[in-house]
Structure formats: C-alpha cells, structure tokens
mmCIF file of C-alpha atoms in Angstrom:
data_model
loop_
_atom_site.group_PDB
_atom_site.id
_atom_site.type_symbol
_atom_site.label_atom_id
_atom_site.label_comp_id
_atom_site.label_asym_id
_atom_site.label_seq_id
_atom_site.Cartn_x
_atom_site.Cartn_y
_atom_site.Cartn_z
ATOM 1 C CA VAL K 1 17.375 -23.105 18.683
ATOM 2 C CA ILE K 2 19.925 -22.478 15.958
ATOM 3 C CA THR K 3 22.553 -25.154 15.462
ATOM 4 C CA LYS K 4 26.161 -24.448 14.537
ATOM 5 C CA SER K 5 26.983 -25.993 11.199
ATOM 6 C CA LEU K 6 28.902 -25.417 7.980
ATOM 7 C CA THR K 7 25.638 -25.741 6.045
ATOM 8 C CA PHE K 8 24.008 -22.552 4.814
ATOM 9 C CA LEU K 9 20.272 -22.007 5.032
ATOM 10 C CA CYS K 10 18.919 -19.804 2.206
ATOM 11 C CA ASP K 11 15.519 -18.253 1.563
ATOM 12 C CA ILE K 12 15.467 -17.035 -2.042
ATOM 13 C CA GLY K 13 12.951 -14.292 -2.746
ATOM 14 C CA HIS K 14 12.184 -11.868 -5.560
ATOM 15 C CA THR K 15 14.442 -9.043 -4.373
ATOM 16 C CA SER K 16 17.125 -10.809 -2.392
ATOM 17 C CA ALA K 17 18.346 -14.139 -1.106
ATOM 18 C CA ASN K 18 18.534 -14.239 2.678
ATOM 19 C CA CYS K 19 21.031 -16.752 3.962
ATOM 20 C CA PHE K 20 22.113 -17.911 7.359
ATOM 21 C CA ARG K 21 24.983 -19.797 8.953
ATOM 22 C CA ASN K 22 26.182 -20.121 12.527
ATOM 23 C CA GLY K 23 23.794 -17.582 13.964
ATOM 24 C CA GLU K 24 24.609 -14.963 11.341
ATOM 25 C CA SER K 25 22.241 -13.952 8.578
ATOM 26 C CA PHE K 26 23.232 -12.102 5.420
ATOM 27 C CA LYS K 27 21.364 -10.720 2.463
ATOM 28 C CA ILE K 28 22.392 -10.945 -1.196
ATOM 29 C CA ASP K 29 20.782 -8.747 -3.814
ATOM 30 C CA ILE K 30 19.009 -11.020 -6.274
ATOM 31 C CA ASP K 31 20.980 -9.610 -9.226
ATOM 32 C CA SER K 32 24.253 -10.618 -7.557
ATOM 33 C CA PHE K 33 22.976 -13.946 -6.321
ATOM 34 C CA ASN K 34 24.830 -16.914 -7.779
ATOM 35 C CA PRO K 35 24.314 -20.387 -6.266
ATOM 36 C CA GLU K 36 27.647 -21.568 -7.738
ATOM 37 C CA SER K 37 29.496 -19.094 -5.544
ATOM 38 C CA PHE K 38 28.600 -20.990 -2.353
ATOM 39 C CA GLY K 39 31.453 -23.313 -1.419
ATOM 40 C CA ASP K 40 29.583 -25.277 1.258
ATOM 41 C CA ARG K 41 26.347 -27.200 1.270
ATOM 42 C CA VAL K 42 23.123 -25.169 1.196
ATOM 43 C CA ILE K 43 19.598 -26.079 2.256
ATOM 44 C CA TYR K 44 17.188 -23.705 0.571
ATOM 45 C CA ILE K 45 13.663 -22.628 -0.210
ATOM 46 C CA ASN K 46 12.932 -20.605 -3.336
ATOM 47 C CA VAL K 47 9.932 -18.622 -4.616
ATOM 48 C CA ASN K 48 11.826 -16.956 -7.457
ATOM 49 C CA GLN K 49 10.952 -18.513 -10.786
ATOM 50 C CA LYS K 50 14.134 -17.142 -12.363
ATOM 51 C CA PHE K 51 16.103 -19.784 -10.493
ATOM 52 C CA LYS K 52 15.324 -23.327 -11.544
ATOM 53 C CA ASN K 53 18.524 -25.317 -11.690
ATOM 54 C CA PHE K 54 20.681 -25.483 -8.632
ATOM 55 C CA PRO K 55 24.086 -27.155 -8.175
ATOM 56 C CA ASP K 56 24.188 -30.578 -6.510
ATOM 57 C CA HIS K 57 25.243 -29.197 -3.155
ATOM 58 C CA TRP K 58 21.998 -27.180 -2.968
ATOM 59 C CA ILE K 59 19.184 -29.150 -1.283
ATOM 60 C CA ASP K 60 15.603 -28.004 -1.782
ATOM 61 C CA LEU K 61 13.643 -28.194 1.472
ATOM 62 C CA GLN K 62 10.292 -27.770 -0.276
ATOM 63 C CA PRO K 63 9.437 -31.508 -0.671
ATOM 64 C CA TYR K 64 9.759 -31.915 3.102
ATOM 65 C CA VAL K 65 7.413 -29.118 4.093
ATOM 66 C CA GLU K 66 4.069 -30.459 5.212
ATOM 67 C CA SER K 67 1.628 -27.640 5.008
ATOM 68 C CA ASP K 68 -1.610 -27.531 6.966
ATOM 69 C CA THR K 69 -3.639 -25.124 4.834
ATOM 70 C CA GLU K 70 -6.228 -25.065 2.087
ATOM 71 C CA TYR K 71 -4.789 -21.783 0.807
ATOM 72 C CA LYS K 72 -3.981 -22.404 -2.835
ATOM 73 C CA THR K 73 -0.534 -21.411 -4.093
ATOM 74 C CA LEU K 74 0.787 -20.363 -0.681
ATOM 75 C CA GLY K 75 4.444 -19.498 -1.300
ATOM 76 C CA ILE K 76 6.935 -21.943 0.171
ATOM 77 C CA ASP K 77 8.433 -19.138 2.301
ATOM 78 C CA ARG K 78 5.063 -18.568 3.947
ATOM 79 C CA GLN K 79 4.477 -22.318 4.327
ATOM 80 C CA VAL K 80 7.784 -22.497 6.179
ATOM 81 C CA ALA K 81 7.079 -19.391 8.269
ATOM 82 C CA ILE K 82 3.767 -20.768 9.544
ATOM 83 C CA PHE K 83 5.073 -24.329 10.017
ATOM 84 C CA GLY K 84 4.012 -25.725 13.374
ATOM 85 C CA GLU K 85 2.280 -22.490 14.429
ATOM 86 C CA ARG K 86 -1.107 -22.278 16.091
ATOM 87 C CA ASN K 87 -3.150 -19.254 17.215
ATOM 88 C CA ARG K 88 -0.984 -16.522 15.802
ATOM 89 C CA VAL K 89 -0.816 -13.806 13.139
ATOM 90 C CA ILE K 90 2.546 -13.949 11.347
ATOM 91 C CA VAL K 91 3.730 -10.930 9.368
ATOM 92 C CA ASP K 92 6.791 -10.930 7.114
ATOM 93 C CA PHE K 93 8.143 -7.516 6.045
ATOM 94 C CA GLY K 94 9.988 -8.056 2.777
ATOM 95 C CA SER K 95 9.619 -6.772 -0.776
ATOM 96 C CA ALA K 96 6.036 -7.794 -0.081
ATOM 97 C CA VAL K 97 4.351 -7.609 3.299
ATOM 98 C CA THR K 98 2.608 -10.923 3.901
ATOM 99 C CA ILE K 99 0.126 -11.558 6.690
ATOM 100 C CA ASP K 100 -0.880 -15.089 7.652
ATOM 101 C CA VAL K 101 -3.649 -15.895 10.082
ATOM 102 C CA ILE K 102 -3.373 -19.199 11.930
ATOM 103 C CA SER K 103 -5.990 -20.331 14.436
ATOM 104 C CA ASP K 104 -6.312 -24.119 14.820
ATOM 105 C CA ARG K 105 -4.951 -24.112 11.309
ATOM 106 C CA HIS K 106 -3.994 -21.587 8.645
ATOM 107 C CA ILE K 107 -7.153 -19.678 7.736
ATOM 108 C CA GLY K 108 -5.733 -17.371 5.065
ATOM 109 C CA GLY K 109 -3.713 -14.277 4.532
ATOM 110 C CA TYR K 110 -2.858 -11.119 2.644
ATOM 111 C CA ILE K 111 -0.097 -9.847 0.359
ATOM 112 C CA MET K 112 0.703 -6.132 0.169
ATOM 113 C CA LEU K 113 3.487 -4.159 -1.492
ATOM 114 C CA GLY K 114 6.497 -3.849 0.775
ATOM 115 C CA ARG K 115 8.130 -0.619 1.893
ATOM 116 C CA ASP K 116 10.727 -0.371 -0.868
ATOM 117 C CA GLU K 117 8.180 -1.005 -3.597
ATOM 118 C CA VAL K 118 5.901 1.675 -2.163
ATOM 119 C CA VAL K 119 8.825 4.114 -2.120
ATOM 120 C CA ARG K 120 9.634 3.231 -5.738
ATOM 121 C CA GLY K 121 6.005 3.758 -6.732
ATOM 122 C CA PHE K 122 6.039 7.279 -5.303
ATOM 123 C CA GLN K 123 9.434 8.053 -6.819
ATOM 124 C CA ARG K 124 8.073 7.159 -10.226
ATOM 125 C CA LYS K 125 4.836 9.083 -9.842
ATOM 126 C CA THR K 126 5.641 12.057 -7.627
ATOM 127 C CA PRO K 127 9.439 12.379 -7.408
ATOM 128 C CA HIS K 128 9.102 15.737 -5.615
ATOM 129 C CA LEU K 129 7.495 13.981 -2.621
ATOM 130 C CA LYS K 130 10.040 12.370 -0.337
ATOM 131 C CA PHE K 131 9.364 9.274 1.742
ATOM 132 C CA LYS K 132 11.040 10.491 4.896
ATOM 133 C CA ARG K 133 9.904 10.791 8.481
ATOM 134 C CA LYS K 134 9.841 14.365 9.789
ATOM 135 C CA THR K 135 8.012 13.769 13.067
ATOM 136 C CA ILE K 136 7.720 10.779 15.369
ATOM 137 C CA LEU K 137 4.031 9.904 15.386
ATOM 138 C CA ASP K 138 2.267 7.129 17.207
ATOM 139 C CA LEU K 139 -0.665 5.209 15.726
ATOM 140 C CA GLY K 140 -3.642 7.574 15.780
ATOM 141 C CA GLU K 141 -1.609 10.772 15.451
ATOM 142 C CA VAL K 142 -2.297 12.314 12.058
ATOM 143 C CA PRO K 143 0.571 13.673 9.887
ATOM 144 C CA MET K 144 0.669 17.411 9.248
ATOM 145 C CA VAL K 145 3.330 17.549 6.527
ATOM 146 C CA SER K 146 3.622 15.727 3.170
ATOM 147 C CA GLU K 147 6.715 13.674 4.030
ATOM 148 C CA ASP K 148 5.004 12.279 7.126
ATOM 149 C CA ALA K 149 1.753 11.759 5.221
ATOM 150 C CA LEU K 150 3.632 9.477 2.808
ATOM 151 C CA TYR K 151 5.830 7.824 5.421
ATOM 152 C CA TYR K 152 3.026 7.069 7.869
ATOM 153 C CA GLY K 153 0.670 6.343 4.999
ATOM 154 C CA PHE K 154 2.710 3.160 4.736
ATOM 155 C CA TYR K 155 3.564 2.526 8.403
ATOM 156 C CA HIS K 156 0.290 3.513 10.057
ATOM 157 C CA GLN K 157 -1.860 1.861 7.430
ATOM 158 C CA THR K 158 0.087 -1.393 7.609
ATOM 159 C CA ALA K 159 0.190 -1.443 11.423
ATOM 160 C CA THR K 160 -3.516 -0.598 11.689
ATOM 161 C CA PHE K 161 -4.414 -3.450 9.364
ATOM 162 C CA ILE K 162 -2.265 -5.967 11.258
ATOM 163 C CA GLU K 163 -3.667 -4.861 14.606
ATOM 164 C CA SER K 164 -7.218 -5.040 13.320
ATOM 165 C CA ILE K 165 -6.709 -8.635 12.116
ATOM 166 C CA SER K 166 -5.088 -9.558 15.410
ATOM 167 C CA LYS K 167 -7.976 -8.057 17.408
ATOM 168 C CA GLN K 168 -10.678 -9.519 15.237
ATOM 169 C CA HIS K 169 -9.353 -13.054 15.561
ATOM 170 C CA ASP K 170 -8.033 -12.500 19.092
ATOM 171 C CA LEU K 171 -4.561 -13.745 18.127
ATOM 172 C CA PRO K 172 -1.114 -12.450 19.109
ATOM 173 C CA ILE K 173 1.267 -11.108 16.443
ATOM 174 C CA THR K 174 4.722 -12.296 15.400
ATOM 175 C CA ILE K 175 6.692 -10.071 13.038
ATOM 176 C CA THR K 176 9.742 -10.982 10.997
ATOM 177 C CA GLY K 177 11.594 -9.827 7.872
ATOM 178 C CA GLY K 178 14.021 -7.085 6.896
ATOM 179 C CA TYR K 179 12.380 -4.056 8.509
ATOM 180 C CA ALA K 180 10.239 -5.744 11.173
ATOM 181 C CA ASP K 181 12.004 -3.739 13.885
ATOM 182 C CA GLU K 182 10.615 -0.508 12.396
ATOM 183 C CA PHE K 183 7.145 -1.743 13.337
ATOM 184 C CA LEU K 184 7.899 -2.480 16.983
ATOM 185 C CA PRO K 185 7.031 1.067 18.175
ATOM 186 C CA LEU K 186 3.664 0.823 16.368
ATOM 187 C CA LEU K 187 2.832 -2.787 17.228
ATOM 188 C CA LYS K 188 3.790 -2.702 20.865
ATOM 189 C CA GLU K 189 2.356 -6.126 21.724
ATOM 190 C CA ALA K 190 4.025 -7.894 18.804
ATOM 191 C CA GLU K 191 6.764 -10.456 19.240
ATOM 192 C CA ILE K 192 9.702 -10.028 16.866
ATOM 193 C CA ARG K 193 11.566 -13.080 15.532
ATOM 194 C CA LYS K 194 14.128 -11.885 13.010
ATOM 195 C CA ASN K 195 15.277 -15.421 12.155
ATOM 196 C CA LEU K 196 11.836 -17.042 12.112
ATOM 197 C CA ILE K 197 12.285 -18.534 8.648
ATOM 198 C CA PHE K 198 15.637 -20.119 9.510
ATOM 199 C CA GLU K 199 14.362 -21.424 12.853
ATOM 200 C CA LYS K 200 11.495 -23.038 10.987
ATOM 201 C CA MET K 201 13.827 -24.482 8.361
ATOM 202 C CA GLU K 202 15.793 -26.139 11.176
ATOM 203 C CA LEU K 203 12.575 -27.399 12.746
ATOM 204 C CA ILE K 204 11.472 -28.935 9.453
ATOM 205 C CA LEU K 205 14.898 -30.520 8.987
ATOM 206 C CA GLN K 206 14.483 -32.354 12.285
ATOM 207 C CA SER K 207 11.664 -34.408 10.781
ATOM 208 C CA THR K 208 13.781 -35.370 7.762
ATOM 209 C CA GLU K 209 16.839 -37.500 7.147
ATOM 210 C CA ILE K 210 18.780 -34.448 6.016
ATOM 211 C CA GLU K 211 21.522 -33.406 8.395
ATOM 212 C CA LEU K 212 22.266 -29.758 8.976
ATOM 213 C CA VAL W 1 -25.291 22.193 -7.119
ATOM 214 C CA ILE W 2 -23.647 22.041 -10.531
ATOM 215 C CA THR W 3 -24.310 24.937 -12.879
ATOM 216 C CA LYS W 4 -24.717 24.635 -16.631
ATOM 217 C CA SER W 5 -22.022 26.569 -18.401
ATOM 218 C CA LEU W 6 -19.675 26.460 -21.381
ATOM 219 C CA THR W 7 -16.733 26.758 -19.004
ATOM 220 C CA PHE W 8 -14.766 23.613 -18.268
ATOM 221 C CA LEU W 9 -13.564 22.768 -14.775
ATOM 222 C CA CYS W 10 -10.304 20.786 -14.747
ATOM 223 C CA ASP W 11 -8.372 19.061 -11.978
ATOM 224 C CA ILE W 12 -4.913 18.225 -13.343
ATOM 225 C CA GLY W 13 -3.148 15.403 -11.543
ATOM 226 C CA HIS W 14 -0.084 13.234 -12.075
ATOM 227 C CA THR W 15 -1.814 10.463 -14.036
ATOM 228 C CA SER W 16 -4.754 12.206 -15.638
ATOM 229 C CA ALA W 17 -6.630 15.457 -15.970
ATOM 230 C CA ASN W 18 -10.222 15.173 -14.803
ATOM 231 C CA CYS W 19 -12.490 17.712 -16.409
ATOM 232 C CA PHE W 20 -16.119 18.589 -16.093
ATOM 233 C CA ARG W 21 -18.770 20.501 -17.987
ATOM 234 C CA ASN W 22 -22.566 20.546 -17.788
ATOM 235 C CA GLY W 23 -22.816 17.718 -15.313
ATOM 236 C CA GLU W 24 -20.496 15.444 -17.292
ATOM 237 C CA SER W 25 -17.015 14.546 -16.176
ATOM 238 C CA PHE W 26 -14.308 13.110 -18.416
ATOM 239 C CA LYS W 27 -10.787 11.905 -17.884
ATOM 240 C CA ILE W 28 -7.776 12.592 -20.112
ATOM 241 C CA ASP W 29 -4.603 10.549 -19.766
ATOM 242 C CA ILE W 30 -1.851 12.946 -18.754
ATOM 243 C CA ASP W 31 0.292 12.001 -21.770
ATOM 244 C CA SER W 32 -2.505 13.063 -24.131
ATOM 245 C CA PHE W 33 -3.434 16.155 -22.136
ATOM 246 C CA ASN W 34 -2.972 19.381 -24.069
ATOM 247 C CA PRO W 35 -4.412 22.645 -22.694
ATOM 248 C CA GLU W 36 -4.332 24.203 -26.198
ATOM 249 C CA SER W 37 -6.875 21.642 -27.388
ATOM 250 C CA PHE W 38 -9.648 23.124 -25.213
ATOM 251 C CA GLY W 39 -11.719 25.547 -27.289
ATOM 252 C CA ASP W 40 -13.657 27.075 -24.416
ATOM 253 C CA ARG W 41 -12.647 28.750 -21.200
ATOM 254 C CA VAL W 42 -11.259 26.499 -18.445
ATOM 255 C CA ILE W 43 -11.022 27.037 -14.697
ATOM 256 C CA TYR W 44 -8.428 24.682 -13.311
ATOM 257 C CA ILE W 45 -6.344 23.451 -10.421
ATOM 258 C CA ASN W 46 -3.029 21.711 -11.055
ATOM 259 C CA VAL W 47 -0.615 19.671 -8.936
ATOM 260 C CA ASN W 48 1.451 18.436 -11.889
ATOM 261 C CA GLN W 49 4.755 20.262 -12.080
ATOM 262 C CA LYS W 50 5.160 19.275 -15.729
ATOM 263 C CA PHE W 51 2.539 21.860 -16.629
ATOM 264 C CA LYS W 52 3.545 25.419 -15.916
ATOM 265 C CA ASN W 53 2.386 27.639 -18.725
ATOM 266 C CA PHE W 54 -1.249 27.660 -19.631
ATOM 267 C CA PRO W 55 -3.029 29.513 -22.451
ATOM 268 C CA ASP W 56 -4.848 32.745 -21.583
ATOM 269 C CA HIS W 57 -8.258 31.096 -21.527
ATOM 270 C CA TRP W 58 -7.101 28.843 -18.662
ATOM 271 C CA ILE W 59 -7.800 30.428 -15.250
ATOM 272 C CA ASP W 60 -5.955 29.094 -12.227
ATOM 273 C CA LEU W 61 -8.291 28.788 -9.222
ATOM 274 C CA GLN W 62 -5.426 28.310 -6.772
ATOM 275 C CA PRO W 63 -4.993 31.991 -5.720
ATOM 276 C CA TYR W 64 -8.649 32.053 -4.656
ATOM 277 C CA VAL W 65 -8.531 28.991 -2.418
ATOM 278 C CA GLU W 66 -8.445 29.962 1.232
ATOM 279 C CA SER W 67 -7.184 26.990 3.124
ATOM 280 C CA ASP W 68 -7.815 26.471 6.817
ATOM 281 C CA THR W 69 -4.923 24.151 7.696
ATOM 282 C CA GLU W 70 -1.429 24.183 9.112
ATOM 283 C CA TYR W 71 -0.539 21.184 6.982
ATOM 284 C CA LYS W 72 2.486 22.233 4.997
ATOM 285 C CA THR W 73 2.489 21.615 1.259
ATOM 286 C CA LEU W 74 -1.074 20.309 1.127
ATOM 287 C CA GLY W 75 -1.776 19.775 -2.567
ATOM 288 C CA ILE W 76 -4.221 22.240 -4.105
ATOM 289 C CA ASP W 77 -6.532 19.351 -5.042
ATOM 290 C CA ARG W 78 -6.813 18.361 -1.383
ATOM 291 C CA GLN W 79 -7.227 22.008 -0.315
ATOM 292 C CA VAL W 80 -10.160 22.246 -2.709
ATOM 293 C CA ALA W 81 -11.635 18.884 -1.642
ATOM 294 C CA ILE W 82 -11.714 19.888 2.036
ATOM 295 C CA PHE W 83 -12.865 23.448 1.359
ATOM 296 C CA GLY W 84 -15.709 24.421 3.691
ATOM 297 C CA GLU W 85 -15.827 20.987 5.319
ATOM 298 C CA ARG W 86 -16.130 20.341 9.052
ATOM 299 C CA ASN W 87 -16.231 17.098 11.011
ATOM 300 C CA ARG W 88 -15.501 14.677 8.211
ATOM 301 C CA VAL W 89 -12.923 12.274 6.837
ATOM 302 C CA ILE W 90 -12.461 12.833 3.084
ATOM 303 C CA VAL W 91 -10.861 10.129 0.971
ATOM 304 C CA ASP W 92 -9.881 10.584 -2.675
ATOM 305 C CA PHE W 93 -9.112 7.420 -4.662
ATOM 306 C CA GLY W 94 -6.787 8.420 -7.471
ATOM 307 C CA SER W 95 -3.258 7.491 -8.515
ATOM 308 C CA ALA W 96 -2.673 8.174 -4.836
ATOM 309 C CA VAL W 97 -5.206 7.517 -2.100
ATOM 310 C CA THR W 98 -5.371 10.619 0.077
ATOM 311 C CA ILE W 99 -7.109 10.771 3.432
ATOM 312 C CA ASP W 100 -7.884 14.104 5.084
ATOM 313 C CA VAL W 101 -9.188 14.446 8.603
ATOM 314 C CA ILE W 102 -11.235 17.553 9.356
ATOM 315 C CA SER W 103 -12.678 18.247 12.784
ATOM 316 C CA ASP W 104 -13.160 21.947 13.644
ATOM 317 C CA ARG W 105 -10.407 22.398 11.130
ATOM 318 C CA HIS W 106 -8.120 20.219 9.010
ATOM 319 C CA ILE W 107 -5.994 18.195 11.433
ATOM 320 C CA GLY W 108 -3.874 16.285 8.920
ATOM 321 C CA GLY W 109 -3.880 13.412 6.523
ATOM 322 C CA TYR W 110 -2.233 10.536 4.743
ATOM 323 C CA ILE W 111 -1.020 9.711 1.233
ATOM 324 C CA MET W 112 -0.862 6.114 0.033
ATOM 325 C CA LEU W 113 -0.197 4.524 -3.339
ATOM 326 C CA GLY W 114 -3.372 4.210 -5.387
ATOM 327 C CA ARG W 115 -4.770 1.015 -6.842
ATOM 328 C CA ASP W 116 -3.114 1.212 -10.271
ATOM 329 C CA GLU W 117 0.301 1.951 -8.787
ATOM 330 C CA VAL W 118 -0.036 -1.010 -6.445
ATOM 331 C CA VAL W 119 -0.961 -3.230 -9.389
ATOM 332 C CA ARG W 120 2.053 -1.936 -11.339
ATOM 333 C CA GLY W 121 4.335 -2.593 -8.361
ATOM 334 C CA PHE W 122 3.236 -6.236 -8.250
ATOM 335 C CA GLN W 123 3.479 -6.625 -12.023
ATOM 336 C CA ARG W 124 7.088 -5.502 -11.883
ATOM 337 C CA LYS W 125 8.032 -7.652 -8.923
ATOM 338 C CA THR W 126 5.887 -10.767 -9.181
ATOM 339 C CA PRO W 127 4.331 -10.853 -12.670
ATOM 340 C CA HIS W 128 3.031 -14.393 -12.060
ATOM 341 C CA LEU W 129 0.690 -13.077 -9.348
ATOM 342 C CA LYS W 130 -2.470 -11.536 -10.747
ATOM 343 C CA PHE W 131 -4.384 -8.710 -9.066
ATOM 344 C CA LYS W 132 -7.836 -10.157 -9.625
ATOM 345 C CA ARG W 133 -10.717 -10.904 -7.336
ATOM 346 C CA LYS W 134 -11.656 -14.604 -7.180
ATOM 347 C CA THR W 135 -14.083 -14.477 -4.252
ATOM 348 C CA ILE W 136 -16.342 -11.766 -2.855
ATOM 349 C CA LEU W 137 -15.067 -11.159 0.672
ATOM 350 C CA ASP W 138 -16.316 -8.706 3.240
ATOM 351 C CA LEU W 139 -14.017 -6.861 5.641
ATOM 352 C CA GLY W 140 -12.814 -9.408 8.182
ATOM 353 C CA GLU W 141 -13.017 -12.402 5.841
ATOM 354 C CA VAL W 142 -9.501 -13.640 5.123
ATOM 355 C CA PRO W 143 -8.440 -14.555 1.555
ATOM 356 C CA MET W 144 -7.616 -18.199 0.851
ATOM 357 C CA VAL W 145 -6.044 -17.862 -2.602
ATOM 358 C CA SER W 146 -3.168 -15.684 -3.873
ATOM 359 C CA GLU W 147 -5.223 -13.515 -6.238
ATOM 360 C CA ASP W 148 -7.584 -12.566 -3.412
ATOM 361 C CA ALA W 149 -4.665 -12.089 -1.020
ATOM 362 C CA LEU W 150 -3.268 -9.435 -3.377
ATOM 363 C CA TYR W 151 -6.607 -7.906 -4.321
ATOM 364 C CA TYR W 152 -7.924 -7.613 -0.778
ATOM 365 C CA GLY W 153 -4.459 -6.759 0.483
ATOM 366 C CA PHE W 154 -5.183 -3.438 -1.184
ATOM 367 C CA TYR W 155 -8.942 -3.121 -0.627
ATOM 368 C CA HIS W 156 -9.238 -4.506 2.906
ATOM 369 C CA GLN W 157 -6.120 -2.755 4.145
ATOM 370 C CA THR W 158 -7.232 0.597 2.735
ATOM 371 C CA ALA W 159 -10.817 0.266 3.988
ATOM 372 C CA THR W 160 -9.663 -0.867 7.437
ATOM 373 C CA PHE W 161 -7.376 2.146 7.744
ATOM 374 C CA ILE W 162 -10.085 4.586 6.691
ATOM 375 C CA GLU W 163 -12.611 3.038 9.055
ATOM 376 C CA SER W 164 -10.138 3.096 11.912
ATOM 377 C CA ILE W 165 -9.461 6.819 11.397
ATOM 378 C CA SER W 166 -13.179 7.523 11.158
ATOM 379 C CA LYS W 167 -13.878 5.615 14.396
ATOM 380 C CA GLN W 168 -10.980 7.086 16.296
ATOM 381 C CA HIS W 169 -12.013 10.671 15.548
ATOM 382 C CA ASP W 170 -15.727 9.830 15.503
ATOM 383 C CA LEU W 171 -16.176 11.419 12.082
ATOM 384 C CA PRO W 172 -18.250 10.281 9.080
ATOM 385 C CA ILE W 173 -16.551 9.392 5.793
ATOM 386 C CA THR W 174 -16.917 10.929 2.334
ATOM 387 C CA ILE W 175 -15.284 9.108 -0.565
ATOM 388 C CA THR W 176 -14.544 10.450 -4.030
ATOM 389 C CA GLY W 177 -12.240 9.753 -6.973
ATOM 390 C CA GLY W 178 -12.011 7.318 -9.866
ATOM 391 C CA TYR W 179 -12.699 4.035 -8.073
ATOM 392 C CA ALA W 180 -14.526 5.279 -4.968
ATOM 393 C CA ASP W 181 -17.538 3.122 -5.871
ATOM 394 C CA GLU W 182 -15.413 -0.020 -5.439
ATOM 395 C CA PHE W 183 -15.130 0.862 -1.752
ATOM 396 C CA LEU W 184 -18.838 1.261 -1.094
ATOM 397 C CA PRO W 185 -19.374 -2.446 -0.230
ATOM 398 C CA LEU W 186 -16.506 -2.253 2.284
ATOM 399 C CA LEU W 187 -17.253 1.189 3.741
ATOM 400 C CA LYS W 188 -20.984 0.784 4.140
ATOM 401 C CA GLU W 189 -21.501 3.982 6.130
ATOM 402 C CA ALA W 190 -19.526 6.164 3.736
ATOM 403 C CA GLU W 191 -21.098 8.869 1.597
ATOM 404 C CA ILE W 192 -19.920 8.893 -2.018
ATOM 405 C CA ARG W 193 -19.575 12.193 -3.901
ATOM 406 C CA LYS W 194 -18.070 11.455 -7.299
ATOM 407 C CA ASN W 195 -17.928 15.135 -8.304
ATOM 408 C CA LEU W 196 -16.753 16.491 -4.948
ATOM 409 C CA ILE W 197 -13.793 18.366 -6.442
ATOM 410 C CA PHE W 198 -15.932 20.102 -9.080
ATOM 411 C CA GLU W 199 -18.659 20.940 -6.577
ATOM 412 C CA LYS W 200 -16.001 22.538 -4.386
ATOM 413 C CA MET W 201 -14.495 24.419 -7.326
ATOM 414 C CA GLU W 202 -17.952 25.906 -8.000
ATOM 415 C CA LEU W 203 -18.335 26.756 -4.326
ATOM 416 C CA ILE W 204 -14.989 28.555 -4.311
ATOM 417 C CA LEU W 205 -15.895 30.414 -7.499
ATOM 418 C CA GLN W 206 -18.938 31.870 -5.749
ATOM 419 C CA SER W 207 -16.669 33.865 -3.452
ATOM 420 C CA THR W 208 -14.695 35.268 -6.389
ATOM 421 C CA GLU W 209 -15.363 37.674 -9.233
ATOM 422 C CA ILE W 210 -14.828 34.882 -11.758
ATOM 423 C CA GLU W 211 -17.959 33.793 -13.547
ATOM 424 C CA LEU W 212 -18.496 30.188 -14.380
#
C-alpha cells in the first residue's frame, strides 16, 4: 500500500538516487543528484559514502530499520528490501545485482556486477563486441552468435544462478530494481515488485513516530 | 602430447599473450608484448585487433584451423580450443570466461566477464567493498559477509552456470585458462587441462606442412 503524501522517499545508491512520491518513481543520475534541490521533505536511505551531510528536511530512515540478520555490513538498501520477509529469495537488479536468501530469517546473499557495469567492462576490453540481443533465447538455448553469447552470458547466467538458489532452498523469488522486468521471461515463476524498496520504507515508517 | 622444439606457440588475447615452449608456458602483459622481441620462430593465434602486422618469423595458424561450427564470429582461440572435441563443455577462464558446448558438433556458447574485469568493475563502483574470500564456502553455502558475497558472487555464479549447462546437455566439463584451478573445488567433476590451447595448436599443426 502506497500512501499519497508530499513527502519524497529516496533510495540513494552508487549510480543513481531512486525517489518516489504519490505512486510515481523517478531516477536521478548520481552526478546530478543534489539533496538541496528537493523542496519538500524527504525520507531516505543511503549507501553512497560520497553523501554524508543532508539538509534538515532530509530524514534518515536507517536508525529505524531493525534488521534480523547476522550478515555483517549488509547495505541499508538490502536491509530495507528484506524487512519483514520470510521464506523468499529477493533479487535487486541495479548497478549491482544483489541476491538475499530469507528462510525463517536472512541466511545470506550475493553481490554481482549489474548489467550496465558488465556492458562497460566489455566496452573497455573488447569494444568490437556489442552487447545486443540478436535472437530471443530461452534458458537452456545456447547462443550461436557473439552478440547473443555476451548478452545471454549475463542474462542466462544470472537467471540460472537465481533459479538454482531458489530451488536449493525451496523458496519463491521476488525481483525488483531497474531492469527486473527483463528477467521475467527467464524467471517465469518470479514475482515482480518494482516499488519493493518504497513499500518497505512505508512499512518501516509505520513502526516509527515519523509521519509520511 | 607436447613436443620439444625451439618454436614458440603463442595465443594473443586482449589482456595478455600466453606463450609456450618446451613444456613451459609464460604470460606477457599485452602492453609489454612485442613480437619483434622473440628471437625464435613463433606459431601464433591472435584475437587482438591491435596487432595486425607480424614479423616474418611469426606464422599465423588461423588459416589452417578447420572449424566445425555455425557460430558466427567465433574467436580463433575458441575455435582452436574446441578443435577435434566431441561431447564436452569447454570453459576458458581468461579476461573473459568463455563456455563452449560441443555435442556431435559445436552447438554454441557464452562469453562472460572474467574475474579481473569483475574485480575492476567493483573497484570503480564500490571501492570500499573488497573482493576477498573470508570463508571457504562450497556451492550452495550462502555468504554471510560482504567480501564473501562479492567473491562467491563471481565464483558460485560462474560454477553454477557451468554445472547447469553440463547437466542439461549431459556433457562432461573441461576447464582451462589462467585461474581454472580456482574452480576445481567448485566443479569437482571437471577435468583441468591448463595447456589445452597449446595441445590443440600442436594437434592442428600435425595436419599441416608446418613443422613445429
């Protein structure tokens, strides 16, 4: 349930800040991101160490997040994403792909390079190879041309890993993040929740004195 | 079978040139690689478009490689690696990780970023996160600390993908390349052939008039 309010919710990452108000999300490139430019109140979480001092109308949600994990140094964005979850694998497709495994409690997770970073890596190393789908291939169909080999090298490998974790722990999958929808054809059983992080921020707010 | 000879065998890639003589392999960083500096004859394959003109004592093996695949633009290094193979998955761990699937013939493959490129990607994006193993984890054990989440995000994801391809096509695995040995604990059934590319270059030479 997303409440209507003048307050922004922001999730500040390494590549972009993702913000949300009144059912609408928007993305600001981290180089253009300036907290001063927000006229209204903002409730935020932040993993980006470049940003340390925020204006008074920015409220850090971090102190209110009670995290049920022994995972050391779990980023606040992942703590929020898994908040209140049980028996689920949660995958966030951002500048990193993060996987979190929650049974009765959070039992760990993985961090991989996200799509755009993989593309950049190839551009730097082999600029003649393009990261571009030529053929529509399902999981298990093997690419027969370099572009597909690169493209599905990312998509098939990532989807296979997620599915394997889900099967091994017998847990359903929730996907979120910027390009989660691109994984729906490969992870057919997965639930997609584009605004998971903001829904969880609202949920956490309910247990605080802070009003949205 | 590796023959003793004064001739060098070289496999020129994007990050390094890997050369071989008399049972010994050695690696030259691509920025220091200079064909003129080799005193003796060299038989080579090359995927690096920066190198186009070679001295007369450098013999390109490429025209002699008969490739049994419909995969377009398959790199000459992968054509050599799969030469003469049947019913096998061949994985090369270099600056890219390449996977080739060969049943009766080559049926396709994948290209992923290699270990060092993944590390570089994280260094650029999240320099506070270190790519460093803290705990020894088998496939299926989930990391509980950020360093392991990053480290095994690469190793477990890669190994899981390779194993899944091997199982799906019911084919055994051969691994080669610079850090293939790091995958042996995760891919317990895999065969390791560190000098696969040079063995195949020798094999191809046997069907030519070129003497080693």
